[in-house]
Amino acid sequence: GAGVALSGMSAEQSPPTMGEEAPEEREVTFVAEAWEVDALVASIAELGSSADPVHFRRIAQVVERYQEFPTLLDGHLEGWITPLAGVLRHEAHKGDDADMVVVQRTAKVLNALATVRGAKTVVKFFPHEARDLEPVVALLVRSHDVQLLATTLEEKDELGTAWETRAVLILWLAILVLIPFDLVTVDSQVGATHDADAEAPPVVMRILGLCQDRYLSDPGIVRDRAATLLARLLTRPDMPRALSTFLDWATAALGGRNGAEVTYAETNAEINDLDKAKAFAEQEQRNDFLVPGVARALAAIFKLGTREALLGVAERAWGDARDLQSSRAAAGSALVRQLACKLAQRIGLLFLKPRVVTWRYERGARSLVHNLNGTSSGEAGETHSSKTGENTSETKHGGNTLSSEKEKETARDDDDDVPEGVEEVIESLLVALRDKDTVVRWSAAKGLGRITARLPAEFGDEVVGSILDGFGVGENENTRHGACLALAELARRGLLLPTRLPDAVPHVANALTYDVRRGPHSVGAHVRDAASYVCWAFARAYAPEALAPHSGALAPALLVAACFDREVNCRRAAAAAFQEAVGRVGAFPHGMDVVSAADYFALGARQNAFTVVADFVCTLGEYRPKLLNHLLEVKLSHWERSTRELSAKALFVCGQRDVGWTQNVALPTLLDRSLSLALETRHGAIVGAAEALLALREASADKKQSVVTGALAERVVTLVRDVEKARLYRGKGGETMRVATCRFVECLAQVRQPLDRGPGPATGPKSLRTTLLVSMEESLKHPSLEVRDAAKNAIGAFAEAYMCGSNPEKGAERLVATLCLQASFDLNPAAKRGAAAALGAMPAALLLTRIKKTEKPGSENPKKEDDATDTNEMSQPVEPDLVPAWRSAMDALQLASTFESDPELRDAETRVCAVRGALGVVLTLLAATPIGCDTFDSVACATATCANETLSMCVFCIQHDYCMDNRGDVGSWVREAAMDAIPFLLAAAQRTRASRCDAETSDGEDNPIGDSTQTGEHITLALTNVTTIVAVLLKQAAEKIDRVRSAAFAALVQTLRGDDDISLSPLTAVPAYAKLLRAIPETQKVAAAWAAPGNCFPALATLIAGDGVDLAPYRESLLEGFVVSAGGVGDSLGKAAGGALVAALAETGSGDKAALQLAVAKTLVDLMDMRFGNDRVVVPLLRVLDTSFSSGCLAAVTSHPPAPPDTLAAVLANKLRAELKGSRDIAKLCLGAQALCHLVGLGKAATKDGDDDSSLCAKSCATHGVLVLLVNRYPRVRRVAAETLYVTLLGDAGDENGNDDGRELAIELLSSTRWDADVSIVKPTRNKLYEMLGLVPPKLALVLATTKKITEKEVDENDSYAALVGSAGY
């Protein structure tokens, strides 16, 4: 597009001065691999066919790296291409002995160079001697059958179709056919019998035949290079007859009459003839590729050929081009239409004589210094007038007359006849300007520019008029885009005269803001981009005095596009055009200031362009009206919602620059549109009106005065009521309207606009406050999170503005009590979420009042029952229990953050809102706490109590909230919210460190958070509590969800390193503080990158394997996180976590290794006991135990015989058996069998008085557990247990007495038994293993075996579906 080209249009490279060196002498290479490629090329040139194939591939890889910056290779091309082309030349002269594998390898490298740097640049370095022509043609023919020349499968795969070889050889031929003498003298087949009347030498006919039969129908780059080859060959002076023959063939090919003719009539008549139908399909497929090849060849011929040689065939060629444009192939292919357009314009140029018309506009001498210095058009104007033929004195008076000499030359130009074919060509190009594809329109625009440059003045003006018609009403975006491109091309060539600028500039200015909605999106971005290109072309083409009269239309339009366009490329293109005009024309007001502010990077972010850059431009009076009107009329009614909302923010910023316009124009207009039937219009009007109110408040000197008064104020305050009356919340867009009205109410409250009464005239009905409050409460119950968030912000601002006056108790009773009741007991999940979130937005004035204690609806007060028995007190009213509103809010939020007893009623979003709401209460009270407050200040006490309770809530959620539903681990949302809140809560606790925590009553009630407050020590910051907080954060930092780990690391950074933004001091008193700092990132910005498995787990593993008792408080939490990650189903995550743990334990010093392993094993056993029955932890734990035992990380627990194992092994075996008992999870049972088998190979523990209690011996206990699994109900479990026990017994060294006969028998029995057979069959076999392994079989197993034997029944797996499932082990 044009925007891409604009990025480098304003920067020109100046030539070196006399004191500088020439570019060739001071050239510096930036190809880092240059020395390597030089060596590889030299090696290939020296070794030839013996060169390593890897060398060829390496060169191609290096070259392809410079696809984005190919000019960096220019200094090395000759040194690389010449030797490689020499290899090709050597093989070509071998004839039939040429090694096609070497040719293919070399051609791949040369093709990579041609693709990256361009064929025109690369071909210059090919050898071009006449004696190379025939060998290259012969080698080209030989490349067709390379598959037959391959001797091995590797060579066959490497050769493939050899298209690279053909592409390079054809490229080479394209320069060889330019030899400066007759090709007859080169052709060795031309002898004494050569016919002088022959069409062309045999070698030429051979090339033509190859191109026509093969290459022009190739679907790849071979087709394009063959077209170039034909153009260079047939435009030679000695090829007129060959050219005529080719044109005949091309006409037939474009009409589909070449080759094996199969017409539609024949096919329809003999549709059952399979051979003809197949031939027709093949021919159609070939024509689809042949037509673009022929068209490209014709276009290249008419580009390279001379006018004298081609004028005779131009009429026929124009007929072919005209037919091609209307053909079926062109209708379905943009490439064909583009090539037809190229062919048409080159034929049109052939009709006209080459000349430079005298009527074109020439700017003359240009000086950037003069433009920037504001020099008048004196000297430049004289030069300009001398070159354009304008009289200087008349120019100053607005004249534009030509001198007598120029008049005569122009008259002679007008007298020249324009051939009839030119009009048809121009008409076809004007039609192509409306094409649906950009490449076609771009080609047509350039063609019109070239042809118009040879037309008389009157005809050229007609072309301009036809192009301007493309901006007419009803024209689509493609036509406007093509017209913009054509105008730019005419302006660049001086063919759009200054007298036509008044007609063109308004169309261009409108095109800069062209945006039309089409369904769910809009079109017009390419039109706006092209319009910026037109402005850029104007700036380069016209003198300042010619363009200055139009700066008032172009400059504001360009700045509107630069600041408010939706697309970043359009914003940057408009800014580039503005910069070009400032530098070359200097006619735009405040040009340099705007260019400095609206640079390439400032316009990259849309929000920055809308709010920052636009705000600066609005400070300039010349541009402010256009920008403000564009926001009001266009952007606030934009089809995209995010653009409308951003435009409203821009109105808030820019509206402060013109308060009168905002109040008298913008606000009334937006209120008029607020009830529009179009969703886009009314939504944009409401959000715009809300931001306009804020702009008026910010610009007002008296913040206490109403921003609007009178009738306008009444329209403002009744807007929400009118929206509800119109029922605009219903149907499509209802959610969008609710968000907009909530934002409007929020802004209305922020500006303190009077509602019921106040100074001045009445501004609304008395019930308006209730209407707004009810509307927001309804939005709080909406299922959409976005609506609830908007309602939360609105109700918080509304309560602070209108409910905290002289009677805050009434407002708290009306609002806070209602929200507490909904958050605690409402059965609607959306209502609970909204109420919990809204409690966090309540102002401090309401939270610090006292309200009735919240009770569940329908519950009876027990005091009333007691009072009912006392007849003396029945007549006395019962005083209700009054508690601080923040107390009720915290009770409701704590209740909302706990799990419901019924799993179906659990709602993770409610708990998230409860955590965030509690944090909001703390932050609100903290903001109301005076700095340096007294120890017994009530606000500080309330803040301290809320912070302590919220911290406890967050720690509980982080530790226990792992709820799952069909969306996955929804508890992670709650944990993440809790971790985000912890740093703020700690900051609040630090600020209220010396405050009392009993802020509810002073009548001796129990202290809710401990007795330590009596000594002035804040329990929130007690060392044990802070250590627990760090431990739970470390656990989440080792969990398996990346997002959770990132949040945990961010919280750890703030907690341990401190955060000045929230006034949080680092917690330096925690144990192992220095070691913790080394295991966490340094800043929050790198927390996400640090959370990658390869980064975080090795760092955290050092805390597990570290020495010292100071790390003990964190080991259990960290190990639980590691277990869940290392034992999870994710392969990459499991490898990273498990590998880090194993590596850390293995790197521990030998002296401390045993103690560390025992400590880790003890922690794992305690974890299994603590999470008993919780498969979320137990199943990964079993997998981690298997990995740890296999890698030797727990060798201290499982000492090899004859050394007795640690007593912890017996505890672990018993825990494993208890966990597996009664389980129906096949994966869990299989992992348990593998873990138990690691304990089977241990030695027997020493027992007291020869006691053989299996619970005291890990080996016996584990063996009993595995033998139980051998008769499990699931065949897969039995098979895995048997295989694992078999492998374990094979590696067992036997007992210390050397009696291993029983072990050998057990091994043989395990291997010979089919353990996935029916349980009744395998159970007697299992019982034999007890005696072989020296164990006493349980009595229950023997009884069951006997009973089962009596009731034994054969079950066929095909009897039922249940039998089939059971036989499969599921």
mmCIF file with all atom_site columns, C-alpha atoms in Angstrom, residues 152-266:
data_model
loop_
_atom_site.group_PDB
_atom_site.id
_atom_site.type_symbol
_atom_site.label_atom_id
_atom_site.label_alt_id
_atom_site.label_comp_id
_atom_site.label_asym_id
_atom_site.label_entity_id
_atom_site.label_seq_id
_atom_site.pdbx_PDB_ins_code
_atom_site.Cartn_x
_atom_site.Cartn_y
_atom_site.Cartn_z
_atom_site.occupancy
_atom_site.B_iso_or_equiv
_atom_site.pdbx_formal_charge
_atom_site.auth_seq_id
_atom_site.auth_comp_id
_atom_site.auth_asym_id
_atom_site.auth_atom_id
_atom_site.pdbx_PDB_model_num
ATOM 1   C CA . THR A 1 152 ? 20.355  -43.393 -5.598  1.00 0.00 ? 152 THR A CA 1
ATOM 2   C CA . LEU A 1 153 ? 17.252  -42.525 -3.639  1.00 0.00 ? 153 LEU A CA 1
ATOM 3   C CA . GLU A 1 154 ? 19.121  -39.679 -1.942  1.00 0.00 ? 154 GLU A CA 1
ATOM 4   C CA . GLU A 1 155 ? 19.999  -38.141 -5.289  1.00 0.00 ? 155 GLU A CA 1
ATOM 5   C CA . LYS A 1 156 ? 16.431  -38.585 -6.463  1.00 0.00 ? 156 LYS A CA 1
ATOM 6   C CA . ASP A 1 157 ? 15.088  -36.744 -3.433  1.00 0.00 ? 157 ASP A CA 1
ATOM 7   C CA . GLU A 1 158 ? 17.674  -34.001 -3.749  1.00 0.00 ? 158 GLU A CA 1
ATOM 8   C CA . LEU A 1 159 ? 17.024  -33.418 -7.430  1.00 0.00 ? 159 LEU A CA 1
ATOM 9   C CA . GLY A 1 160 ? 13.251  -33.352 -7.111  1.00 0.00 ? 160 GLY A CA 1
ATOM 10  C CA . THR A 1 161 ? 11.742  -31.572 -10.108 1.00 0.00 ? 161 THR A CA 1
ATOM 11  C CA . ALA A 1 162 ? 14.898  -29.432 -10.572 1.00 0.00 ? 162 ALA A CA 1
ATOM 12  C CA . TRP A 1 163 ? 12.857  -26.264 -10.956 1.00 0.00 ? 163 TRP A CA 1
ATOM 13  C CA . GLU A 1 164 ? 15.677  -24.255 -9.370  1.00 0.00 ? 164 GLU A CA 1
ATOM 14  C CA . THR A 1 165 ? 18.021  -25.464 -12.109 1.00 0.00 ? 165 THR A CA 1
ATOM 15  C CA . ARG A 1 166 ? 15.639  -24.357 -14.838 1.00 0.00 ? 166 ARG A CA 1
ATOM 16  C CA . ALA A 1 167 ? 14.992  -21.012 -13.181 1.00 0.00 ? 167 ALA A CA 1
ATOM 17  C CA . VAL A 1 168 ? 18.704  -20.208 -12.951 1.00 0.00 ? 168 VAL A CA 1
ATOM 18  C CA . LEU A 1 169 ? 19.553  -21.441 -16.459 1.00 0.00 ? 169 LEU A CA 1
ATOM 19  C CA . ILE A 1 170 ? 16.699  -19.427 -17.998 1.00 0.00 ? 170 ILE A CA 1
ATOM 20  C CA . LEU A 1 171 ? 17.909  -16.385 -16.082 1.00 0.00 ? 171 LEU A CA 1
ATOM 21  C CA . TRP A 1 172 ? 21.369  -16.990 -17.495 1.00 0.00 ? 172 TRP A CA 1
ATOM 22  C CA . LEU A 1 173 ? 19.974  -17.333 -21.014 1.00 0.00 ? 173 LEU A CA 1
ATOM 23  C CA . ALA A 1 174 ? 18.181  -13.997 -20.622 1.00 0.00 ? 174 ALA A CA 1
ATOM 24  C CA . ILE A 1 175 ? 21.567  -12.253 -20.661 1.00 0.00 ? 175 ILE A CA 1
ATOM 25  C CA . LEU A 1 176 ? 23.254  -14.618 -23.118 1.00 0.00 ? 176 LEU A CA 1
ATOM 26  C CA . VAL A 1 177 ? 20.705  -13.839 -25.865 1.00 0.00 ? 177 VAL A CA 1
ATOM 27  C CA . LEU A 1 178 ? 21.806  -10.180 -25.760 1.00 0.00 ? 178 LEU A CA 1
ATOM 28  C CA . ILE A 1 179 ? 25.099  -10.887 -27.503 1.00 0.00 ? 179 ILE A CA 1
ATOM 29  C CA . PRO A 1 180 ? 25.725  -8.025  -29.960 1.00 0.00 ? 180 PRO A CA 1
ATOM 30  C CA . PHE A 1 181 ? 25.893  -10.033 -33.218 1.00 0.00 ? 181 PHE A CA 1
ATOM 31  C CA . ASP A 1 182 ? 23.683  -12.289 -35.253 1.00 0.00 ? 182 ASP A CA 1
ATOM 32  C CA . LEU A 1 183 ? 22.746  -15.509 -33.503 1.00 0.00 ? 183 LEU A CA 1
ATOM 33  C CA . VAL A 1 184 ? 23.309  -17.408 -36.775 1.00 0.00 ? 184 VAL A CA 1
ATOM 34  C CA . THR A 1 185 ? 27.010  -17.025 -36.205 1.00 0.00 ? 185 THR A CA 1
ATOM 35  C CA . VAL A 1 186 ? 26.715  -18.660 -32.799 1.00 0.00 ? 186 VAL A CA 1
ATOM 36  C CA . ASP A 1 187 ? 24.564  -21.642 -33.701 1.00 0.00 ? 187 ASP A CA 1
ATOM 37  C CA . SER A 1 188 ? 26.771  -24.653 -34.461 1.00 0.00 ? 188 SER A CA 1
ATOM 38  C CA . GLN A 1 189 ? 23.902  -26.424 -36.226 1.00 0.00 ? 189 GLN A CA 1
ATOM 39  C CA . VAL A 1 190 ? 23.847  -23.811 -38.943 1.00 0.00 ? 190 VAL A CA 1
ATOM 40  C CA . GLY A 1 191 ? 25.914  -25.236 -41.790 1.00 0.00 ? 191 GLY A CA 1
ATOM 41  C CA . ALA A 1 192 ? 26.259  -24.876 -45.501 1.00 0.00 ? 192 ALA A CA 1
ATOM 42  C CA . THR A 1 193 ? 22.754  -26.252 -45.949 1.00 0.00 ? 193 THR A CA 1
ATOM 43  C CA . HIS A 1 194 ? 21.156  -23.605 -43.710 1.00 0.00 ? 194 HIS A CA 1
ATOM 44  C CA . ASP A 1 195 ? 18.089  -22.094 -45.301 1.00 0.00 ? 195 ASP A CA 1
ATOM 45  C CA . ALA A 1 196 ? 18.508  -18.340 -45.549 1.00 0.00 ? 196 ALA A CA 1
ATOM 46  C CA . ASP A 1 197 ? 14.729  -17.954 -45.453 1.00 0.00 ? 197 ASP A CA 1
ATOM 47  C CA . ALA A 1 198 ? 14.431  -19.807 -42.173 1.00 0.00 ? 198 ALA A CA 1
ATOM 48  C CA . GLU A 1 199 ? 12.425  -18.121 -39.470 1.00 0.00 ? 199 GLU A CA 1
ATOM 49  C CA . ALA A 1 200 ? 15.286  -18.232 -36.935 1.00 0.00 ? 200 ALA A CA 1
ATOM 50  C CA . PRO A 1 201 ? 18.415  -20.266 -36.200 1.00 0.00 ? 201 PRO A CA 1
ATOM 51  C CA . PRO A 1 202 ? 17.831  -23.736 -34.722 1.00 0.00 ? 202 PRO A CA 1
ATOM 52  C CA . VAL A 1 203 ? 19.002  -22.725 -31.252 1.00 0.00 ? 203 VAL A CA 1
ATOM 53  C CA . VAL A 1 204 ? 16.460  -19.898 -31.192 1.00 0.00 ? 204 VAL A CA 1
ATOM 54  C CA . MET A 1 205 ? 13.687  -22.189 -32.358 1.00 0.00 ? 205 MET A CA 1
ATOM 55  C CA . ARG A 1 206 ? 14.677  -24.618 -29.661 1.00 0.00 ? 206 ARG A CA 1
ATOM 56  C CA . ILE A 1 207 ? 14.414  -21.896 -26.987 1.00 0.00 ? 207 ILE A CA 1
ATOM 57  C CA . LEU A 1 208 ? 11.054  -20.772 -28.358 1.00 0.00 ? 208 LEU A CA 1
ATOM 58  C CA . GLY A 1 209 ? 9.753   -24.317 -28.383 1.00 0.00 ? 209 GLY A CA 1
ATOM 59  C CA . LEU A 1 210 ? 10.807  -24.910 -24.776 1.00 0.00 ? 210 LEU A CA 1
ATOM 60  C CA . CYS A 1 211 ? 9.204   -21.690 -23.579 1.00 0.00 ? 211 CYS A CA 1
ATOM 61  C CA . GLN A 1 212 ? 5.962   -22.231 -25.465 1.00 0.00 ? 212 GLN A CA 1
ATOM 62  C CA . ASP A 1 213 ? 5.547   -25.895 -24.669 1.00 0.00 ? 213 ASP A CA 1
ATOM 63  C CA . ARG A 1 214 ? 6.822   -25.971 -21.098 1.00 0.00 ? 214 ARG A CA 1
ATOM 64  C CA . TYR A 1 215 ? 7.940   -22.848 -19.338 1.00 0.00 ? 215 TYR A CA 1
ATOM 65  C CA . LEU A 1 216 ? 5.155   -20.348 -19.996 1.00 0.00 ? 216 LEU A CA 1
ATOM 66  C CA . SER A 1 217 ? 2.680   -22.783 -18.437 1.00 0.00 ? 217 SER A CA 1
ATOM 67  C CA . ASP A 1 218 ? 4.830   -23.417 -15.371 1.00 0.00 ? 218 ASP A CA 1
ATOM 68  C CA . PRO A 1 219 ? 3.093   -22.378 -12.136 1.00 0.00 ? 219 PRO A CA 1
ATOM 69  C CA . GLY A 1 220 ? 6.246   -20.967 -10.504 1.00 0.00 ? 220 GLY A CA 1
ATOM 70  C CA . ILE A 1 221 ? 9.070   -18.495 -11.028 1.00 0.00 ? 221 ILE A CA 1
ATOM 71  C CA . VAL A 1 222 ? 10.161  -20.361 -14.148 1.00 0.00 ? 222 VAL A CA 1
ATOM 72  C CA . ARG A 1 223 ? 7.198   -18.826 -16.005 1.00 0.00 ? 223 ARG A CA 1
ATOM 73  C CA . ASP A 1 224 ? 8.175   -15.256 -15.148 1.00 0.00 ? 224 ASP A CA 1
ATOM 74  C CA . ARG A 1 225 ? 11.799  -15.731 -16.126 1.00 0.00 ? 225 ARG A CA 1
ATOM 75  C CA . ALA A 1 226 ? 10.816  -17.453 -19.345 1.00 0.00 ? 226 ALA A CA 1
ATOM 76  C CA . ALA A 1 227 ? 8.686   -14.414 -20.231 1.00 0.00 ? 227 ALA A CA 1
ATOM 77  C CA . THR A 1 228 ? 11.702  -12.154 -19.682 1.00 0.00 ? 228 THR A CA 1
ATOM 78  C CA . LEU A 1 229 ? 13.859  -14.446 -21.808 1.00 0.00 ? 229 LEU A CA 1
ATOM 79  C CA . LEU A 1 230 ? 11.360  -14.352 -24.684 1.00 0.00 ? 230 LEU A CA 1
ATOM 80  C CA . ALA A 1 231 ? 11.062  -10.589 -24.486 1.00 0.00 ? 231 ALA A CA 1
ATOM 81  C CA . ARG A 1 232 ? 14.807  -10.078 -24.735 1.00 0.00 ? 232 ARG A CA 1
ATOM 82  C CA . LEU A 1 233 ? 15.169  -12.658 -27.464 1.00 0.00 ? 233 LEU A CA 1
ATOM 83  C CA . LEU A 1 234 ? 12.275  -11.596 -29.701 1.00 0.00 ? 234 LEU A CA 1
ATOM 84  C CA . THR A 1 235 ? 13.013  -7.873  -29.476 1.00 0.00 ? 235 THR A CA 1
ATOM 85  C CA . ARG A 1 236 ? 16.425  -8.363  -31.089 1.00 0.00 ? 236 ARG A CA 1
ATOM 86  C CA . PRO A 1 237 ? 16.766  -6.654  -34.483 1.00 0.00 ? 237 PRO A CA 1
ATOM 87  C CA . ASP A 1 238 ? 17.375  -10.008 -36.216 1.00 0.00 ? 238 ASP A CA 1
ATOM 88  C CA . MET A 1 239 ? 14.167  -11.654 -34.918 1.00 0.00 ? 239 MET A CA 1
ATOM 89  C CA . PRO A 1 240 ? 11.251  -9.972  -36.725 1.00 0.00 ? 240 PRO A CA 1
ATOM 90  C CA . ARG A 1 241 ? 9.875   -13.171 -38.221 1.00 0.00 ? 241 ARG A CA 1
ATOM 91  C CA . ALA A 1 242 ? 10.193  -15.076 -34.971 1.00 0.00 ? 242 ALA A CA 1
ATOM 92  C CA . LEU A 1 243 ? 8.379   -12.236 -33.233 1.00 0.00 ? 243 LEU A CA 1
ATOM 93  C CA . SER A 1 244 ? 5.525   -12.378 -35.736 1.00 0.00 ? 244 SER A CA 1
ATOM 94  C CA . THR A 1 245 ? 5.235   -16.133 -35.335 1.00 0.00 ? 245 THR A CA 1
ATOM 95  C CA . PHE A 1 246 ? 5.196   -15.839 -31.576 1.00 0.00 ? 246 PHE A CA 1
ATOM 96  C CA . LEU A 1 247 ? 2.464   -13.222 -31.684 1.00 0.00 ? 247 LEU A CA 1
ATOM 97  C CA . ASP A 1 248 ? 0.334   -15.562 -33.766 1.00 0.00 ? 248 ASP A CA 1
ATOM 98  C CA . TRP A 1 249 ? 0.888   -18.321 -31.264 1.00 0.00 ? 249 TRP A CA 1
ATOM 99  C CA . ALA A 1 250 ? 0.183   -15.939 -28.369 1.00 0.00 ? 250 ALA A CA 1
ATOM 100 C CA . THR A 1 251 ? -3.130  -14.924 -29.887 1.00 0.00 ? 251 THR A CA 1
ATOM 101 C CA . ALA A 1 252 ? -4.149  -18.553 -30.149 1.00 0.00 ? 252 ALA A CA 1
ATOM 102 C CA . ALA A 1 253 ? -2.916  -19.285 -26.620 1.00 0.00 ? 253 ALA A CA 1
ATOM 103 C CA . LEU A 1 254 ? -4.848  -16.416 -25.080 1.00 0.00 ? 254 LEU A CA 1
ATOM 104 C CA . GLY A 1 255 ? -7.944  -17.629 -26.884 1.00 0.00 ? 255 GLY A CA 1
ATOM 105 C CA . GLY A 1 256 ? -7.470  -21.205 -25.644 1.00 0.00 ? 256 GLY A CA 1
ATOM 106 C CA . ARG A 1 257 ? -6.904  -22.627 -29.136 1.00 0.00 ? 257 ARG A CA 1
ATOM 107 C CA . ASN A 1 258 ? -3.354  -23.871 -28.743 1.00 0.00 ? 258 ASN A CA 1
ATOM 108 C CA . GLY A 1 259 ? -2.054  -27.340 -28.150 1.00 0.00 ? 259 GLY A CA 1
ATOM 109 C CA . ALA A 1 260 ? -4.430  -30.239 -27.997 1.00 0.00 ? 260 ALA A CA 1
ATOM 110 C CA . GLU A 1 261 ? -7.717  -28.566 -28.932 1.00 0.00 ? 261 GLU A CA 1
ATOM 111 C CA . VAL A 1 262 ? -10.679 -29.844 -26.990 1.00 0.00 ? 262 VAL A CA 1
ATOM 112 C CA . THR A 1 263 ? -13.694 -27.611 -27.371 1.00 0.00 ? 263 THR A CA 1
ATOM 113 C CA . TYR A 1 264 ? -16.728 -27.462 -25.118 1.00 0.00 ? 264 TYR A CA 1
ATOM 114 C CA . ALA A 1 265 ? -18.936 -28.748 -27.897 1.00 0.00 ? 265 ALA A CA 1
ATOM 115 C CA . GLU A 1 266 ? -16.821 -31.827 -28.374 1.00 0.00 ? 266 GLU A CA 1
#
